[in-house]
Short mmCIF file of C-alpha atoms and ligand atoms in Angstrom, two decimals:
data_model
loop_
_atom_site.label_atom_id
_atom_site.label_comp_id
_atom_site.label_asym_id
_atom_site.label_seq_id
_atom_site.Cartn_x
_atom_site.Cartn_y
_atom_site.Cartn_z
CA MET A 629 -2.24 -20.99 -20.82
CA ASN A 630 -3.50 -17.55 -21.77
CA ALA A 631 -5.36 -16.94 -25.27
CA ALA A 632 -2.38 -14.85 -26.64
CA VAL A 633 0.06 -17.79 -25.91
CA LEU A 634 -2.33 -20.41 -27.32
CA LEU A 635 -2.95 -18.14 -30.61
CA ALA A 636 0.75 -17.49 -30.96
CA GLY A 637 1.45 -21.47 -30.80
CA LEU A 638 -1.37 -22.01 -33.47
CA VAL A 639 0.16 -19.31 -35.74
CA ALA A 640 3.59 -20.99 -35.53
CA ALA A 641 2.32 -24.51 -36.02
CA GLN A 642 0.59 -23.11 -39.36
CA SER A 643 3.39 -20.88 -40.62
CA PRO A 644 5.28 -22.05 -43.53
CA GLU A 645 8.69 -23.87 -42.85
CA ARG A 646 11.60 -21.55 -43.41
CA ILE A 647 14.02 -23.24 -45.95
CA LEU A 648 17.11 -22.77 -47.73
CA ILE A 649 17.61 -24.82 -50.98
CA ASP A 650 20.87 -26.11 -51.85
CA THR A 651 20.97 -27.26 -55.48
CA ASP A 652 22.62 -28.30 -58.69
CA PRO A 653 20.23 -27.65 -61.57
CA GLY A 654 21.03 -28.61 -64.99
CA ASP A 655 19.16 -27.08 -67.59
CA PHE A 656 15.87 -28.43 -66.40
CA THR A 657 16.10 -31.37 -64.21
CA ASP A 658 14.90 -32.61 -61.10
CA ASP A 659 16.35 -29.92 -59.09
CA ASN A 660 14.50 -27.50 -61.21
CA ILE A 661 11.19 -29.40 -60.62
CA ALA A 662 11.96 -29.55 -56.72
CA LEU A 663 12.35 -25.65 -56.84
CA VAL A 664 8.91 -25.53 -58.77
CA MET A 665 7.32 -27.60 -56.16
CA CYS A 666 8.60 -25.58 -53.21
CA VAL A 667 7.72 -22.28 -54.87
CA ARG A 668 4.29 -23.51 -55.64
CA SER A 669 3.68 -24.34 -52.05
CA PRO A 670 3.90 -21.20 -50.16
CA GLU A 671 1.64 -22.55 -47.42
CA ARG A 672 4.13 -25.11 -46.46
CA VAL A 673 7.50 -23.63 -47.27
CA SER A 674 8.91 -20.21 -47.42
CA ILE A 675 12.19 -20.09 -49.32
CA LEU A 676 14.74 -17.83 -47.73
CA GLY A 677 17.35 -18.32 -50.36
CA VAL A 678 18.85 -20.71 -52.88
CA THR A 679 22.59 -21.83 -53.19
CA ALA A 680 24.23 -23.56 -56.15
CA VAL A 681 26.77 -26.26 -55.75
CA ALA A 682 28.73 -28.07 -58.50
CA GLY A 683 27.13 -31.55 -59.06
CA ASN A 684 25.01 -32.21 -62.16
CA VAL A 685 26.69 -29.18 -63.74
CA TRP A 686 29.36 -26.76 -62.63
CA ALA A 687 28.06 -24.24 -60.07
CA PRO A 688 27.92 -21.06 -62.43
CA HIS A 689 25.77 -23.03 -64.87
CA GLY A 690 23.41 -24.16 -61.82
CA ALA A 691 23.05 -20.77 -60.46
CA ALA A 692 22.08 -19.58 -63.77
CA SER A 693 19.53 -22.21 -64.31
CA ALA A 694 18.01 -21.74 -60.68
CA ARG A 695 17.63 -17.95 -61.46
CA ARG A 696 15.91 -18.75 -64.80
CA THR A 697 13.54 -21.09 -63.24
CA LEU A 698 12.69 -18.60 -60.30
CA ARG A 699 12.30 -15.91 -62.87
CA LEU A 700 9.73 -17.94 -64.76
CA LEU A 701 7.88 -18.51 -61.56
CA GLY A 702 7.83 -14.63 -60.89
CA GLN A 703 10.22 -14.96 -57.83
CA ASN A 704 12.93 -12.65 -56.85
CA THR A 705 14.60 -15.16 -54.46
CA PRO A 706 18.29 -14.68 -54.01
CA VAL A 707 20.54 -17.30 -55.73
CA HIS A 708 24.23 -17.47 -54.23
CA LEU A 709 27.02 -19.18 -55.99
CA GLY A 710 28.56 -21.99 -53.90
CA ALA A 711 31.28 -24.50 -53.97
CA GLN A 712 32.70 -24.78 -57.49
CA GLN A 713 34.27 -28.08 -56.98
CA PRO A 714 33.97 -30.94 -54.20
CA LEU A 715 36.40 -30.91 -51.27
CA VAL A 716 38.78 -33.61 -52.45
CA HIS A 717 37.41 -35.35 -55.63
CA THR A 718 38.54 -34.02 -58.90
CA ARG A 719 37.62 -34.55 -62.66
CA GLU A 720 40.93 -36.31 -63.04
CA MET A 721 40.18 -38.70 -60.13
CA SER A 722 36.89 -39.65 -61.80
CA GLN A 723 38.46 -40.33 -64.93
CA ARG A 724 40.49 -43.00 -63.13
CA GLU A 725 37.38 -44.80 -61.75
CA GLY A 726 36.63 -46.68 -64.57
CA PRO A 727 33.26 -46.63 -66.65
CA LEU A 728 30.85 -44.65 -64.66
CA ASP A 729 26.89 -44.40 -65.14
CA PHE A 730 26.97 -40.92 -64.67
CA ALA A 731 29.85 -38.11 -64.17
CA GLY A 732 27.87 -34.89 -63.89
CA ALA A 733 29.96 -31.89 -64.08
CA PHE A 734 32.93 -33.81 -64.24
CA ALA A 735 32.20 -34.85 -67.92
CA THR A 736 33.36 -31.25 -69.00
CA PRO A 737 36.32 -29.10 -67.70
CA LYS A 738 35.82 -26.85 -64.93
CA PRO A 739 35.01 -23.30 -65.90
CA GLY A 740 37.15 -20.37 -64.37
CA SER A 741 36.20 -19.78 -60.71
CA ARG A 742 34.01 -16.86 -59.66
CA ARG A 743 33.24 -15.31 -56.41
CA GLU A 744 31.36 -17.62 -54.17
CA THR A 745 28.81 -16.24 -51.67
CA ALA A 746 26.74 -19.22 -50.86
CA VAL A 747 28.45 -20.36 -47.61
CA GLU A 748 28.70 -16.77 -46.23
CA PHE A 749 24.87 -16.47 -47.14
CA MET A 750 24.00 -19.74 -45.23
CA ILE A 751 26.01 -18.90 -42.23
CA ARG A 752 24.37 -15.37 -42.13
CA THR A 753 20.88 -16.85 -42.63
CA LEU A 754 21.39 -19.52 -40.00
CA GLU A 755 22.64 -16.99 -37.42
CA ARG A 756 19.81 -14.64 -37.70
CA GLU A 757 16.82 -16.95 -37.61
CA PRO A 758 15.71 -17.44 -34.24
CA GLU A 759 13.97 -20.77 -34.83
CA GLY A 760 16.57 -22.22 -36.97
CA VAL A 761 16.29 -23.02 -40.67
CA THR A 762 15.44 -26.15 -42.71
CA LEU A 763 17.95 -27.05 -45.22
CA LEU A 764 16.88 -28.89 -48.38
CA ALA A 765 19.98 -30.39 -49.97
CA ILE A 766 19.50 -31.82 -53.33
CA GLY A 767 22.95 -31.63 -54.79
CA PRO A 768 26.31 -32.79 -53.45
CA LEU A 769 26.90 -31.71 -49.95
CA THR A 770 29.94 -29.50 -50.35
CA ASN A 771 28.20 -26.14 -49.35
CA VAL A 772 26.64 -27.78 -46.18
CA ALA A 773 29.97 -29.43 -45.28
CA ARG A 774 31.92 -26.02 -45.47
CA VAL A 775 29.34 -24.28 -43.43
CA LEU A 776 29.84 -26.97 -40.87
CA GLN A 777 33.67 -26.85 -40.95
CA GLN A 778 33.73 -23.01 -40.60
CA ARG A 779 30.90 -22.91 -37.87
CA PRO A 780 30.45 -26.30 -36.29
CA ASP A 781 28.15 -24.45 -33.75
CA LEU A 782 25.66 -23.74 -36.40
CA ALA A 783 24.77 -27.50 -36.70
CA ALA A 784 22.18 -26.56 -33.83
CA LYS A 785 20.55 -23.97 -36.06
CA VAL A 786 19.66 -26.46 -38.78
CA ARG A 787 15.94 -27.42 -37.60
CA ARG A 788 16.14 -30.34 -40.16
CA LEU A 789 18.48 -31.36 -42.86
CA VAL A 790 16.46 -33.15 -45.70
CA ILE A 791 18.94 -34.67 -48.15
CA MET A 792 18.52 -36.33 -51.48
CA GLY A 793 21.65 -38.61 -51.55
CA GLY A 794 23.15 -42.07 -50.84
CA ASN A 795 22.05 -45.56 -51.30
CA VAL A 796 21.87 -47.48 -48.18
CA TYR A 797 20.66 -51.04 -49.23
CA VAL A 798 20.45 -50.67 -53.04
CA PRO A 799 23.42 -50.24 -55.53
CA GLY A 800 24.43 -46.81 -56.78
CA ASN A 801 23.71 -44.92 -59.98
CA ALA A 802 26.89 -42.97 -60.59
CA SER A 803 29.32 -45.97 -59.78
CA LYS A 804 28.08 -49.38 -59.04
CA ALA A 805 28.54 -48.53 -55.29
CA ALA A 806 27.48 -45.02 -54.87
CA GLU A 807 24.66 -42.62 -55.55
CA PHE A 808 25.79 -39.62 -57.50
CA ASN A 809 25.56 -36.92 -54.95
CA PHE A 810 27.64 -38.73 -52.57
CA TRP A 811 29.74 -39.86 -54.97
CA PHE A 812 30.49 -36.48 -56.24
CA ASP A 813 31.74 -35.32 -52.92
CA PRO A 814 32.11 -38.20 -50.49
CA GLU A 815 34.22 -36.24 -47.94
CA ALA A 816 31.46 -33.62 -47.74
CA ALA A 817 28.89 -36.24 -47.15
CA ARG A 818 30.83 -37.77 -44.41
CA ILE A 819 31.42 -34.39 -42.65
CA VAL A 820 27.66 -33.78 -42.80
CA LEU A 821 26.64 -37.24 -41.58
CA ARG A 822 29.13 -37.22 -38.73
CA SER A 823 27.86 -33.71 -37.58
CA GLY A 824 25.34 -32.96 -34.68
CA ILE A 825 22.62 -31.67 -36.97
CA PRO A 826 19.58 -32.40 -34.65
CA LYS A 827 17.52 -34.00 -37.46
CA ASN A 828 18.69 -35.62 -40.66
CA ILE A 829 16.29 -37.18 -43.22
CA LEU A 830 17.59 -39.10 -46.14
CA PHE A 831 15.70 -39.69 -49.57
CA GLY A 832 18.39 -41.93 -51.04
CA LEU A 833 17.93 -44.42 -53.93
CA ASP A 834 16.27 -46.88 -51.67
CA ILE A 835 13.09 -44.92 -51.79
CA CYS A 836 13.76 -43.13 -55.01
CA ASN A 837 13.99 -46.26 -57.16
CA LYS A 838 10.46 -47.13 -56.16
CA VAL A 839 9.01 -44.03 -57.73
CA VAL A 840 9.54 -44.51 -61.30
CA LEU A 841 9.01 -41.78 -63.91
CA THR A 842 7.11 -43.41 -66.90
CA ARG A 843 6.35 -42.05 -70.11
CA GLU A 844 2.66 -42.15 -69.22
CA ILE A 845 3.40 -39.75 -66.15
CA PHE A 846 5.50 -37.62 -68.56
CA GLU A 847 2.57 -37.40 -71.21
CA SER A 848 0.21 -36.61 -68.38
CA VAL A 849 2.48 -33.55 -67.45
CA VAL A 850 3.04 -32.41 -71.18
CA ARG A 851 -0.53 -32.37 -72.05
CA ARG A 852 -0.94 -29.04 -70.39
CA LEU A 853 1.64 -26.84 -72.04
CA THR A 854 2.73 -23.82 -69.77
CA PRO A 855 6.33 -22.26 -69.76
CA ILE A 856 7.42 -24.66 -67.01
CA THR A 857 6.00 -27.91 -68.76
CA ARG A 858 7.58 -26.72 -72.17
CA LEU A 859 11.02 -26.81 -70.43
CA TYR A 860 9.95 -30.16 -68.94
CA ARG A 861 9.02 -31.47 -72.22
CA ASP A 862 12.27 -30.60 -73.85
CA SER A 863 14.48 -31.85 -71.04
CA PHE A 864 12.88 -35.06 -70.23
CA GLY A 865 11.68 -35.66 -73.80
CA ASN A 866 14.97 -35.13 -75.53
CA GLY A 867 17.41 -35.20 -72.76
CA PHE A 868 17.42 -37.76 -69.85
CA PRO A 869 15.49 -40.10 -69.70
CA GLY A 870 14.52 -39.39 -73.45
CA PHE A 871 10.85 -40.32 -73.82
CA TYR A 872 10.76 -39.08 -77.32
CA LYS A 873 13.94 -41.13 -78.30
CA ASN A 874 12.82 -44.23 -76.47
CA PRO A 875 8.97 -44.67 -75.31
CA ASN A 876 10.09 -47.43 -73.03
CA ALA A 877 12.49 -45.19 -71.22
CA THR A 878 12.09 -44.73 -67.53
CA GLY A 879 13.66 -42.30 -64.98
CA PHE A 880 13.06 -41.74 -61.17
CA LEU A 881 11.98 -39.05 -58.87
CA TRP A 882 14.90 -38.12 -56.85
CA ASP A 883 14.96 -34.45 -55.66
CA GLU A 884 11.28 -34.09 -56.12
CA LEU A 885 10.79 -36.64 -53.41
CA ALA A 886 12.93 -34.66 -50.96
CA ALA A 887 11.01 -31.47 -51.89
CA ALA A 888 7.63 -33.35 -51.74
CA TYR A 889 8.33 -34.32 -48.12
CA LEU A 890 8.30 -30.64 -46.98
CA ILE A 891 4.84 -30.41 -48.67
CA ASP A 892 3.11 -33.73 -47.89
CA PRO A 893 5.48 -36.02 -45.69
CA ALA A 894 2.49 -38.57 -45.61
CA PHE A 895 3.46 -40.22 -48.73
CA VAL A 896 6.45 -41.86 -47.07
CA THR A 897 5.21 -45.30 -45.83
CA ARG A 898 8.19 -46.88 -44.38
CA SER A 899 11.45 -45.47 -42.93
CA GLU A 900 14.00 -46.55 -40.35
CA THR A 901 16.40 -44.69 -38.21
CA ARG A 902 20.15 -45.57 -38.70
CA TYR A 903 23.58 -44.19 -38.29
CA LEU A 904 25.23 -43.51 -41.64
CA ASP A 905 28.82 -42.96 -42.80
CA VAL A 906 30.42 -42.75 -46.28
CA GLU A 907 33.22 -44.45 -47.79
CA THR A 908 36.18 -42.06 -48.44
CA THR A 909 38.78 -44.39 -49.36
CA PHE A 910 39.52 -43.66 -53.11
CA GLY A 911 38.43 -46.89 -55.16
CA PRO A 912 35.52 -48.56 -56.40
CA ARG A 913 33.50 -48.05 -53.35
CA TYR A 914 34.32 -44.23 -53.16
CA GLY A 915 31.18 -42.57 -52.10
CA ALA A 916 29.10 -45.79 -50.93
CA THR A 917 26.85 -45.25 -47.99
CA LEU A 918 27.66 -47.23 -45.04
CA PRO A 919 24.90 -48.15 -42.57
CA LEU A 920 26.05 -48.56 -39.01
CA ASN A 921 24.66 -49.52 -35.63
CA ALA A 922 26.59 -46.98 -33.86
CA PRO A 923 27.51 -43.35 -34.35
CA PRO A 924 30.32 -42.95 -36.89
CA ALA A 925 31.76 -40.10 -34.55
CA PRO A 926 31.21 -38.75 -31.12
CA GLY A 927 28.11 -36.32 -31.35
CA ALA A 928 27.07 -37.76 -34.67
CA THR A 929 23.03 -37.96 -34.99
CA ALA A 930 21.19 -40.63 -36.56
CA VAL A 931 19.40 -40.46 -39.84
CA GLU A 932 15.85 -41.16 -40.83
CA VAL A 933 16.32 -43.23 -43.92
CA MET A 934 13.12 -43.32 -46.27
CA LEU A 935 12.45 -46.44 -47.57
CA ASP A 936 9.02 -46.74 -49.27
CA ALA A 937 6.35 -44.63 -50.72
CA ASP A 938 2.67 -44.25 -51.77
CA VAL A 939 3.71 -43.89 -55.16
CA ASP A 940 0.27 -42.53 -56.55
CA ARG A 941 0.23 -39.95 -53.87
CA VAL A 942 3.65 -38.45 -54.53
CA VAL A 943 3.23 -38.56 -58.22
CA ASN A 944 -0.24 -36.98 -58.15
CA LEU A 945 1.52 -34.07 -56.06
CA TYR A 946 4.22 -33.92 -58.55
CA ARG A 947 1.92 -33.61 -61.60
CA LYS A 948 -0.46 -31.09 -59.79
CA LEU A 949 2.34 -28.72 -58.93
CA LEU A 950 4.12 -29.09 -62.32
CA THR A 951 1.18 -28.31 -64.42
CA GLN A 952 -0.45 -25.65 -62.16
CA THR A 953 -0.88 -22.68 -64.60
CA GLN A 954 -0.32 -19.63 -62.31
CA SER A 955 3.33 -19.10 -61.16
O1 RIB B 346 21.15 -39.49 -57.67
C1 RIB B 346 20.26 -38.64 -58.00
C2 RIB B 346 20.85 -37.10 -57.81
O2 RIB B 346 21.79 -36.74 -58.68
C3 RIB B 346 19.83 -36.10 -57.84
O3 RIB B 346 20.21 -34.96 -57.00
C4 RIB B 346 20.10 -35.64 -59.21
O4 RIB B 346 19.97 -34.28 -59.46
C5 RIB B 346 21.27 -36.19 -59.81
O5 RIB B 346 22.17 -35.52 -60.47
CA1 CA B 347 20.27 -32.51 -57.73
#
């Protein structure tokens, strides 16, 4: 091998991973923190764009929130408005599902639709990137499913898909059976898990339940006040999980774990490879993750399901990136 080829290989090995972030940020939630973590890790990830999907909040609200966070971080990354509702699931259906732990955007009526550009932008980006793109999907999978429906050939251009969603061996957090992102749009999650995307990595509740956000961690972040930690203080102190209202409250790191994986994958201490599918029959198990021993559809790829974490390691990374003083 000549020196030029060797050098090109070394540069490629060290260059940041080119990613698209598909997200549903509320006013300042785990999605926003995942954005902060990625923006503040330029040696690991280069963000080509951000797309908003309906989930925690309706998509126009999420897009505005992502823009606000990026502006605070001094970034002019493009933010595209994506799917404004799931493929099939509706607010009216969710109201027939009995008591839910969390209904996200379905708690309020959907605002009027606006022009969506996210799916078009994702397709264009996947087409033009010669080495493909990594997708960090931390909301319901509607946008990703719509890309795959329109252009199944582009599955091959997804270098890896890192998902926050699903619950393989543990109960749900939206309904008893289902995790919120999969529950909000089960049909989309099913399309994605049945696709031929070469590498799927899942941060579901199995691993997220192990990384508990305590008041002590919260206090250690808000001790250092910056424009970002002020937003964090208001949101996590007064909103969910509400550390100011209840000192014993706890939350979890969800989207932050998926983002952390792109920055320091060594915090994952146990995983397994399984085929997965999603329950799409409307009823109490709507949106549940189904582990399988065989592919759910011809050509479906298996998923690396993350199961356990070095909690101190990932919490230290979370705290360090959140409390950084420069953007
Ligand atoms: O279940 C956790 C997921 O739903 C996260 O993506 C979070 O943002 C929430 O709403
Ligand atoms: Ca999210």
